[in-house]
Short mmCIF file of C-alpha atoms in Angstrom, two decimals:
data_model
loop_
_atom_site.label_atom_id
_atom_site.label_comp_id
_atom_site.label_asym_id
_atom_site.label_seq_id
_atom_site.Cartn_x
_atom_site.Cartn_y
_atom_site.Cartn_z
CA MET A 115 22.40 3.08 -24.36
CA SER A 116 22.84 2.10 -27.96
CA PRO A 117 24.52 -1.30 -28.59
CA SER A 118 28.27 -1.21 -28.82
CA SER A 119 30.67 -3.88 -29.96
CA SER A 120 33.74 -2.57 -28.30
CA ARG A 121 35.16 -4.92 -25.65
CA ALA A 122 34.44 -4.05 -21.98
CA GLU A 123 37.27 -1.77 -20.97
CA GLN A 124 39.20 -3.56 -18.24
CA GLY A 125 40.07 -0.30 -16.61
CA ASN A 126 36.37 0.30 -15.86
CA VAL A 127 35.46 -3.11 -14.48
CA ARG A 128 34.28 -2.47 -11.03
CA ARG A 129 33.78 -6.11 -9.81
CA GLY A 130 33.96 -9.44 -11.63
CA ARG A 131 31.69 -12.24 -10.47
CA ARG A 132 32.07 -15.17 -12.86
CA PRO A 133 34.47 -15.91 -15.62
CA ALA A 134 33.14 -14.62 -19.00
CA GLY A 135 31.63 -17.40 -21.09
CA GLU A 136 30.76 -19.69 -18.09
CA ASP A 137 27.31 -18.65 -17.84
CA THR A 138 26.91 -15.38 -19.54
CA ARG A 139 23.22 -14.97 -19.20
CA ALA A 140 23.19 -15.72 -15.46
CA ALA A 141 26.18 -13.23 -15.03
CA ILE A 142 24.22 -10.52 -16.81
CA LEU A 143 21.32 -10.97 -14.64
CA ASP A 144 23.31 -11.06 -11.52
CA ALA A 145 24.93 -7.83 -12.64
CA ALA A 146 21.69 -6.33 -13.51
CA ARG A 147 20.28 -6.94 -9.97
CA THR A 148 23.42 -5.37 -8.53
CA GLU A 149 23.27 -2.29 -10.81
CA PHE A 150 19.45 -1.70 -10.56
CA SER A 151 19.65 -1.90 -6.68
CA ALA A 152 22.48 0.40 -6.44
CA LYS A 153 21.42 3.00 -8.96
CA GLY A 154 17.63 2.63 -9.44
CA TYR A 155 16.07 1.88 -12.80
CA ASP A 156 16.48 5.24 -14.54
CA ALA A 157 20.32 5.73 -13.91
CA SER A 158 21.22 2.06 -14.76
CA SER A 159 22.47 1.43 -18.27
CA LEU A 160 22.93 -1.81 -20.39
CA ARG A 161 26.58 -0.74 -20.79
CA ALA A 162 27.33 -0.47 -17.13
CA ILE A 163 25.69 -3.76 -16.56
CA ALA A 164 27.78 -5.40 -19.37
CA ARG A 165 30.90 -3.91 -17.66
CA LEU A 166 29.89 -5.28 -14.30
CA ALA A 167 29.21 -8.68 -15.87
CA GLU A 168 32.50 -8.48 -17.74
CA VAL A 169 30.81 -9.15 -20.99
CA ASP A 170 30.65 -7.45 -24.30
CA PRO A 171 27.62 -4.95 -24.34
CA ALA A 172 26.41 -6.62 -27.56
CA LEU A 173 25.81 -9.81 -25.65
CA VAL A 174 23.42 -8.08 -23.40
CA HIS A 175 21.39 -7.01 -26.37
CA HIS A 176 21.80 -10.54 -27.76
CA TYR A 177 20.13 -12.06 -24.59
CA PHE A 178 17.68 -9.43 -23.56
CA GLU A 179 15.43 -7.15 -25.70
CA GLY A 180 16.23 -4.09 -23.68
CA LYS A 181 16.45 -2.50 -20.26
CA ALA A 182 12.84 -3.21 -19.40
CA ALA A 183 13.02 -6.87 -20.33
CA LEU A 184 16.28 -7.22 -18.42
CA PHE A 185 14.72 -5.57 -15.30
CA VAL A 186 11.68 -7.81 -15.54
CA GLU A 187 13.76 -10.93 -15.84
CA SER A 188 16.28 -9.94 -13.12
CA MET A 189 13.51 -9.20 -10.69
CA SER A 190 11.44 -12.18 -11.72
CA LEU A 191 8.53 -9.91 -12.38
CA PRO A 192 5.46 -12.03 -13.24
CA PHE A 193 4.56 -9.86 -16.18
CA ASN A 194 5.95 -8.29 -19.39
CA PRO A 195 5.25 -4.42 -19.20
CA ALA A 196 5.06 -4.04 -22.96
CA PHE A 197 2.44 -6.69 -23.13
CA LEU A 198 0.61 -5.19 -20.12
CA ILE A 199 0.46 -1.74 -21.70
CA ASP A 200 -0.75 -3.11 -24.90
CA THR A 201 -3.45 -5.03 -23.31
CA ILE A 202 -4.55 -2.00 -21.17
CA LEU A 203 -4.54 0.46 -24.05
CA ALA A 204 -6.10 -1.90 -26.64
CA GLY A 205 -9.82 -1.48 -27.08
CA PRO A 206 -12.24 1.48 -26.35
CA GLN A 207 -10.92 4.23 -24.08
CA GLN A 208 -14.18 4.13 -21.88
CA ASP A 209 -13.02 0.67 -20.54
CA VAL A 210 -9.57 1.42 -19.83
CA GLY A 211 -10.04 1.32 -16.03
CA GLU A 212 -11.74 -2.06 -16.18
CA ARG A 213 -8.94 -3.47 -18.51
CA LEU A 214 -6.26 -2.23 -16.22
CA ALA A 215 -8.03 -3.70 -13.07
CA ARG A 216 -8.63 -7.15 -14.79
CA THR A 217 -5.16 -7.32 -16.39
CA PHE A 218 -3.60 -6.85 -12.82
CA PHE A 219 -5.93 -9.38 -11.15
CA ASP A 220 -5.22 -11.93 -14.00
CA ILE A 221 -1.52 -11.70 -12.92
CA TRP A 222 -2.03 -11.41 -9.13
CA GLU A 223 -4.57 -14.18 -8.78
CA SER A 224 -2.01 -16.74 -10.26
CA ALA A 225 0.10 -18.47 -7.58
CA LYS A 226 3.41 -17.32 -9.05
CA GLY A 227 2.12 -13.71 -9.69
CA ARG A 228 0.82 -13.41 -6.08
CA GLU A 229 4.07 -14.69 -4.65
CA ARG A 230 6.30 -12.37 -6.49
CA LEU A 231 3.83 -9.48 -5.77
CA VAL A 232 3.98 -9.96 -2.06
CA ALA A 233 7.67 -10.32 -2.07
CA LEU A 234 8.15 -7.16 -4.20
CA LEU A 235 5.74 -5.12 -1.94
CA ARG A 236 7.57 -6.29 1.13
CA SER A 237 10.87 -5.36 -0.26
CA ALA A 238 9.68 -1.91 -1.62
CA VAL A 239 8.27 -1.12 1.70
CA SER A 240 11.15 -2.16 3.82
CA ASN A 241 14.16 -1.26 1.56
CA GLU A 242 14.84 2.14 -0.03
CA ASP A 243 16.84 0.76 -2.91
CA ALA A 244 14.14 -1.72 -3.79
CA ALA A 245 11.51 1.12 -3.49
CA ARG A 246 13.46 3.32 -5.77
CA MET A 247 14.13 0.87 -8.60
CA LEU A 248 10.42 -0.36 -8.49
CA ARG A 249 8.92 2.99 -8.52
CA GLU A 250 11.20 4.27 -11.32
CA PHE A 251 10.38 1.12 -13.40
CA LEU A 252 6.63 1.45 -12.74
CA ALA A 253 6.65 5.19 -13.49
CA ARG A 254 8.61 4.92 -16.65
CA GLU A 255 7.54 1.55 -18.27
CA VAL A 256 3.93 1.04 -16.84
CA PHE A 257 1.82 3.77 -15.40
CA GLY A 258 3.66 6.64 -17.07
CA LYS A 259 3.01 5.05 -20.49
CA VAL A 260 -0.73 4.61 -19.83
CA ALA A 261 -1.19 8.10 -18.47
CA VAL A 262 0.72 9.76 -21.42
CA ALA A 263 -1.38 7.67 -23.94
CA MET A 264 -4.55 8.91 -22.34
CA ALA A 265 -3.77 12.61 -22.98
CA VAL A 266 -5.32 13.86 -19.78
CA PRO A 267 -3.86 16.77 -17.62
CA GLN A 268 -1.32 15.88 -14.87
CA PRO A 269 -0.77 12.46 -16.40
CA HIS A 270 1.94 11.43 -13.99
CA LEU A 271 0.03 12.35 -10.92
CA ARG A 272 -3.12 10.52 -12.30
CA ALA A 273 -0.88 7.49 -12.99
CA GLY A 274 0.30 7.80 -9.47
CA MET A 275 -3.25 7.78 -8.12
CA ALA A 276 -4.17 4.73 -10.19
CA ALA A 277 -0.98 2.92 -8.91
CA ALA A 278 -1.82 3.95 -5.35
CA GLN A 279 -5.33 2.44 -5.62
CA MET A 280 -4.14 -0.84 -7.13
CA ILE A 281 -1.12 -1.23 -4.81
CA GLY A 282 -3.29 -0.50 -1.77
CA LEU A 283 -5.78 -3.07 -3.06
CA ALA A 284 -2.99 -5.64 -3.45
CA LEU A 285 -1.85 -4.83 0.02
CA MET A 286 -5.40 -5.30 1.46
CA ARG A 287 -6.12 -8.46 -0.39
CA TYR A 288 -2.74 -10.31 -0.37
CA VAL A 289 -0.57 -8.83 2.32
CA ILE A 290 -2.50 -7.20 5.25
CA CYS A 291 -5.42 -9.55 4.37
CA PHE A 292 -8.44 -7.24 5.27
CA GLU A 293 -11.21 -9.82 5.48
CA PRO A 294 -14.05 -8.14 3.29
CA VAL A 295 -11.41 -7.35 0.58
CA VAL A 296 -10.16 -10.98 0.63
CA ARG A 297 -13.47 -12.47 0.53
CA ALA A 298 -15.03 -10.35 -2.27
CA SER A 299 -14.98 -11.90 -5.84
CA ILE A 300 -12.86 -10.29 -8.45
CA ASP A 301 -15.97 -9.11 -10.28
CA ASP A 302 -17.25 -7.27 -7.13
CA VAL A 303 -13.83 -5.72 -6.69
CA VAL A 304 -13.46 -4.78 -10.30
CA ALA A 305 -16.90 -3.34 -10.38
CA LEU A 306 -15.94 -0.93 -7.57
CA VAL A 307 -12.33 -0.07 -8.63
CA ALA A 308 -12.71 0.10 -12.50
CA PRO A 309 -14.70 3.54 -12.43
CA THR A 310 -12.00 4.90 -9.98
CA LEU A 311 -9.09 4.04 -12.43
CA GLN A 312 -11.27 5.22 -15.41
CA ARG A 313 -11.60 8.64 -13.74
CA TYR A 314 -8.11 8.97 -12.84
CA LEU A 315 -6.73 7.97 -16.29
CA ALA A 316 -9.30 8.95 -18.73
CA ASP A 317 -11.58 11.85 -17.21
CA PRO A 318 -10.01 15.15 -18.23
CA ALA A 319 -12.17 16.95 -15.72
CA ALA A 320 -11.07 14.76 -12.76
CA GLY A 321 -9.11 16.67 -10.09
CA LEU A 322 -10.19 20.04 -11.36
CA ALA A 323 -12.36 20.57 -8.32
CA ALA A 324 -13.09 18.47 -5.33
CA LYS A 325 -16.77 19.00 -5.72
CA PRO A 326 -18.66 18.89 -8.89
CA ARG A 327 -19.23 22.44 -9.98
CA ALA A 328 -22.67 23.91 -10.13
CA GLU A 329 -23.58 24.65 -13.78
CA MET B 170 -14.57 -7.01 29.32
CA SER B 171 -16.53 -5.28 32.08
CA PRO B 172 -14.33 -3.96 35.03
CA SER B 173 -13.68 -6.24 37.87
CA SER B 174 -12.32 -5.61 41.40
CA SER B 175 -10.89 -8.98 41.97
CA ARG B 176 -7.16 -9.22 42.34
CA ALA B 177 -5.34 -10.64 39.37
CA GLU B 178 -5.31 -14.36 39.92
CA GLN B 179 -1.68 -15.43 40.35
CA GLY B 180 -2.35 -18.78 38.78
CA ASN B 181 -3.23 -17.12 35.40
CA VAL B 182 -0.33 -14.71 35.35
CA ARG B 183 1.60 -15.67 32.23
CA ARG B 184 4.63 -13.38 32.55
CA GLY B 185 5.31 -10.58 34.94
CA ARG B 186 7.38 -7.79 33.66
CA ARG B 187 7.48 -5.13 36.39
CA PRO B 188 6.58 -5.16 40.09
CA ALA B 189 3.03 -3.97 40.47
CA GLY B 190 2.76 -0.33 41.62
CA GLU B 191 6.17 0.64 40.28
CA ASP B 192 4.87 2.08 37.05
CA THR B 193 1.26 0.71 36.57
CA ARG B 194 0.46 2.65 33.54
CA ALA B 195 3.61 1.74 31.65
CA ALA B 196 3.25 -1.85 32.68
CA ILE B 197 -0.28 -1.93 31.23
CA LEU B 198 0.96 -0.32 27.92
CA ASP B 199 3.63 -2.98 27.86
CA ALA B 200 1.15 -5.80 28.50
CA ALA B 201 -1.16 -4.18 25.97
CA ARG B 202 1.54 -4.36 23.20
CA THR B 203 2.32 -8.02 24.01
CA GLU B 204 -1.35 -9.02 24.03
CA PHE B 205 -2.37 -7.28 20.83
CA SER B 206 0.49 -8.46 18.94
CA ALA B 207 0.02 -12.10 20.13
CA LYS B 208 -3.76 -12.22 19.59
CA GLY B 209 -4.74 -9.39 17.44
CA TYR B 210 -7.10 -6.62 18.25
CA ASP B 211 -10.44 -8.53 18.27
CA ALA B 212 -9.33 -11.36 20.62
CA SER B 213 -7.54 -9.28 23.13
CA SER B 214 -9.36 -8.27 26.29
CA LEU B 215 -8.66 -5.77 28.94
CA ARG B 216 -8.87 -8.45 31.53
CA ALA B 217 -6.09 -10.43 29.89
CA ILE B 218 -3.99 -7.33 29.49
CA ALA B 219 -4.56 -6.52 33.29
CA ARG B 220 -3.57 -10.20 34.17
CA LEU B 221 -0.55 -9.90 31.98
CA ALA B 222 0.45 -6.53 33.70
CA GLU B 223 -0.33 -8.07 37.07
CA VAL B 224 -2.76 -5.30 37.91
CA ASP B 225 -6.43 -5.17 38.95
CA PRO B 226 -8.45 -4.81 35.83
CA ALA B 227 -10.24 -1.84 37.40
CA LEU B 228 -6.85 -0.02 37.04
CA VAL B 229 -6.83 -0.46 33.25
CA HIS B 230 -10.26 1.19 33.20
CA HIS B 231 -8.93 3.89 35.47
CA TYR B 232 -6.02 4.78 33.15
CA PHE B 233 -7.65 4.08 29.85
CA GLU B 234 -11.00 4.78 28.37
CA GLY B 235 -11.47 1.48 26.78
CA LYS B 236 -9.81 -1.03 24.34
CA ALA B 237 -9.48 1.34 21.40
CA ALA B 238 -7.93 3.96 23.60
CA LEU B 239 -5.45 1.50 24.97
CA PHE B 240 -4.61 0.32 21.49
CA VAL B 241 -4.11 3.75 20.32
CA GLU B 242 -1.71 4.63 23.12
CA SER B 243 0.22 1.40 23.20
CA MET B 244 0.90 1.63 19.34
CA SER B 245 1.54 5.45 19.63
CA LEU B 246 -1.09 5.97 16.85
CA PRO B 247 -0.99 9.65 16.04
CA PHE B 248 -4.91 9.85 16.12
CA ASN B 249 -7.86 9.19 18.24
CA PRO B 250 -10.22 6.99 16.30
CA ALA B 251 -13.39 8.31 18.06
CA PHE B 252 -12.42 11.84 17.21
CA LEU B 253 -11.45 10.72 13.61
CA ILE B 254 -14.80 9.22 13.05
CA ASP B 255 -16.77 12.12 14.55
CA THR B 256 -14.91 14.52 12.19
CA ILE B 257 -15.52 12.39 9.14
CA LEU B 258 -19.18 11.78 9.83
CA ALA B 259 -19.87 15.42 10.82
CA GLY B 260 -21.30 17.61 8.10
CA PRO B 261 -23.08 17.01 4.93
CA GLN B 262 -23.02 13.49 3.40
CA GLN B 263 -21.91 14.69 0.06
CA ASP B 264 -18.61 15.84 1.40
CA VAL B 265 -17.72 12.69 3.43
CA GLY B 266 -14.97 11.67 0.87
CA GLU B 267 -13.31 15.03 1.11
CA ARG B 268 -13.50 15.27 4.84
CA LEU B 269 -11.98 11.73 5.10
CA ALA B 270 -9.12 12.63 2.90
CA ARG B 271 -8.43 15.91 4.46
CA THR B 272 -8.60 14.46 8.02
CA PHE B 273 -6.05 11.75 7.18
CA PHE B 274 -3.61 14.33 5.44
CA ASP B 275 -3.97 16.57 8.36
CA ILE B 276 -2.50 13.72 10.53
CA TRP B 277 -0.01 12.43 7.97
CA GLU B 278 1.40 15.78 7.00
CA SER B 279 2.60 16.40 10.57
CA ALA B 280 6.11 15.19 11.36
CA LYS B 281 4.97 12.85 14.20
CA GLY B 282 2.05 11.50 12.27
CA ARG B 283 4.17 10.71 9.17
CA GLU B 284 6.85 8.97 11.22
CA ARG B 285 4.45 6.68 12.94
CA LEU B 286 2.42 6.12 9.88
CA VAL B 287 5.59 4.96 7.90
CA ALA B 288 6.55 2.78 10.83
CA LEU B 289 3.22 1.19 11.09
CA LEU B 290 3.08 0.56 7.31
CA ARG B 291 6.38 -1.08 7.42
CA SER B 292 5.55 -3.29 10.31
CA ALA B 293 2.09 -4.29 8.90
CA VAL B 294 3.74 -5.15 5.50
CA SER B 295 6.63 -7.22 7.11
CA ASN B 296 5.00 -8.73 10.04
CA GLU B 297 1.92 -10.84 10.15
CA ASP B 298 1.06 -10.12 13.84
CA ALA B 299 1.42 -6.41 13.14
CA ALA B 300 -0.72 -6.67 9.97
CA ARG B 301 -3.52 -8.58 11.95
CA MET B 302 -3.86 -6.19 14.90
CA LEU B 303 -3.78 -3.15 12.57
CA ARG B 304 -6.37 -4.42 10.14
CA GLU B 305 -8.65 -5.63 12.95
CA PHE B 306 -8.36 -2.24 14.63
CA LEU B 307 -8.96 -0.30 11.39
CA ALA B 308 -11.86 -2.43 10.50
CA ARG B 309 -13.60 -2.38 13.76
CA GLU B 310 -12.88 1.11 15.12
CA VAL B 311 -12.28 3.30 11.93
CA PHE B 312 -13.47 2.16 8.40
CA GLY B 313 -16.09 -0.19 9.56
CA LYS B 314 -17.81 2.50 11.64
CA VAL B 315 -17.73 4.89 8.76
CA ALA B 316 -19.10 2.45 6.21
CA VAL B 317 -21.92 1.31 8.50
CA ALA B 318 -22.97 4.88 9.26
CA MET B 319 -23.10 5.54 5.59
CA ALA B 320 -25.92 2.75 5.06
CA VAL B 321 -24.65 1.65 1.66
CA PRO B 322 -24.63 -1.93 0.38
CA GLN B 323 -21.44 -4.04 1.06
CA PRO B 324 -20.32 -1.50 3.70
CA HIS B 325 -17.21 -3.51 4.78
CA LEU B 326 -15.97 -4.04 1.29
CA ARG B 327 -16.42 -0.39 0.42
CA ALA B 328 -14.71 0.52 3.59
CA GLY B 329 -11.82 -1.80 2.47
CA MET B 330 -11.77 -0.08 -0.88
CA ALA B 331 -11.54 3.35 0.69
CA ALA B 332 -8.71 2.04 3.13
CA ALA B 333 -6.83 0.61 0.16
CA GLN B 334 -6.86 3.96 -1.62
CA MET B 335 -5.63 5.82 1.41
CA ILE B 336 -3.03 3.14 2.40
CA GLY B 337 -1.75 3.08 -1.25
CA LEU B 338 -1.65 6.83 -1.30
CA ALA B 339 0.27 6.92 1.91
CA LEU B 340 2.73 4.39 0.54
CA MET B 341 3.19 6.34 -2.78
CA ARG B 342 3.66 9.62 -1.01
CA TYR B 343 5.65 8.66 2.28
CA VAL B 344 7.29 5.28 1.68
CA ILE B 345 7.78 4.46 -1.94
CA CYS B 346 8.12 8.22 -2.70
CA PHE B 347 6.60 8.10 -6.19
CA GLU B 348 7.71 11.56 -7.45
CA PRO B 349 4.47 12.96 -8.95
CA VAL B 350 2.57 11.99 -5.90
CA VAL B 351 5.20 13.40 -3.61
CA ARG B 352 5.38 16.65 -5.36
CA ALA B 353 1.62 17.24 -5.79
CA SER B 354 -0.05 19.77 -3.36
CA ILE B 355 -2.60 18.27 -0.94
CA ASP B 356 -5.27 20.16 -2.66
CA ASP B 357 -4.51 18.54 -5.88
CA VAL B 358 -4.36 15.08 -4.31
CA VAL B 359 -7.63 15.71 -2.40
CA ALA B 360 -9.37 16.95 -5.60
CA LEU B 361 -8.41 13.51 -7.26
CA VAL B 362 -9.11 11.17 -4.34
CA ALA B 363 -12.02 12.72 -2.59
CA PRO B 364 -14.65 11.60 -5.26
CA THR B 365 -13.18 8.15 -5.27
CA LEU B 366 -13.77 8.06 -1.41
CA GLN B 367 -17.16 9.53 -1.78
CA ARG B 368 -18.20 6.99 -4.25
CA TYR B 369 -17.05 4.07 -2.26
CA LEU B 370 -18.60 5.29 0.96
CA ALA B 371 -21.73 7.17 0.08
CA ASP B 372 -22.94 6.21 -3.49
CA PRO B 373 -25.34 3.25 -3.09
CA ALA B 374 -25.03 2.54 -6.87
CA ALA B 375 -21.27 2.00 -6.90
CA GLY B 376 -20.14 -1.40 -7.59
CA LEU B 377 -23.50 -2.51 -8.96
CA ALA B 378 -21.98 -2.67 -12.53
CA ALA B 379 -18.48 -2.06 -13.79
CA LYS B 380 -19.94 0.07 -16.54
CA PRO B 381 -22.70 2.64 -16.23
CA ARG B 382 -25.88 1.00 -17.37
CA ALA B 383 -27.71 2.38 -20.42
CA GLU B 384 -30.97 3.89 -19.50
#
């Protein structure tokens, strides 16, 4: 995945969509959507995307910071994962659950953020390719990074539990529209959900026993 | 919604599907699906379903215990809500979170339960009518009843938070297939999620402040 300045090898070009140079950036985004959808996030490479777009791989690196940034832009995600992670991990560890909840709601409560969120949830639930690329991206670039940074046992399972809580909450508030969750203020929802996320992501004892142990 | 022995008034029949008497039970189920989908759970009545099926309302009561039972059967839900509630509410209050989690996983981990769950989630996410009838049913007959029985503040919001956690978990494990959540044992998942449900449903102090107050 390191940048390369060799010309795209014509023999490996699978499908050309636009003549090179016409609208390189759009061609790369188009190729990225095709590649991510076909192979998922993990197995896609910038080199393969360059080949598909019939551009030099160096141009992909010129236009996009890396695979995550290209994914975010090609999917029109309403957030930058690097910024998201920095925000969540900045500040005291005992508030990580609240920061995570508030950061997500800041995105979701904007009109554009909500619209993309609902579209993404719908496609991930109805389409297996969409589900795969989204879960791989979220695991690798978002929740996985938070969980690993927290240094708790079973970090990826805990990240999955936190993601499950937030995805379920998004469904109840924006898609299924369960009245009491729709009507609640963000402060009330955060007050309920933040300790849940905090426990999953930062309490090393969470999950060791279903019931608190007798001392 | 009380039973009536008057014949279905022909003037109010909106649509007849099968000749009365041919397969009354199937005709009622068919009419129920149409009515629930068009009006949601709350606004549907057994009387209107009888009219649509062109049968005497008393026959609906003869074949089905009530609206909830008719909904369960017409949607092929893999559980009986009355039984579910009894199971969750039976036993000590400090284990209600664990009982709720285990009861749902008992259903979901069966082949039939999982198949119906995935189909229901997909239809609720992609179709607004399906979302409405499902959320009204779950609010009225399942989570709402648990929350009210628990006598905590904001019972319906808390029920919604518990539902969000369980629906998100179902999505991650059975639909989006987020690897660490798929691979985890039910015991490990329950150990993580039970205290979350317990807090939402049975801890009166939950949600009163995002951070624990200094004493």
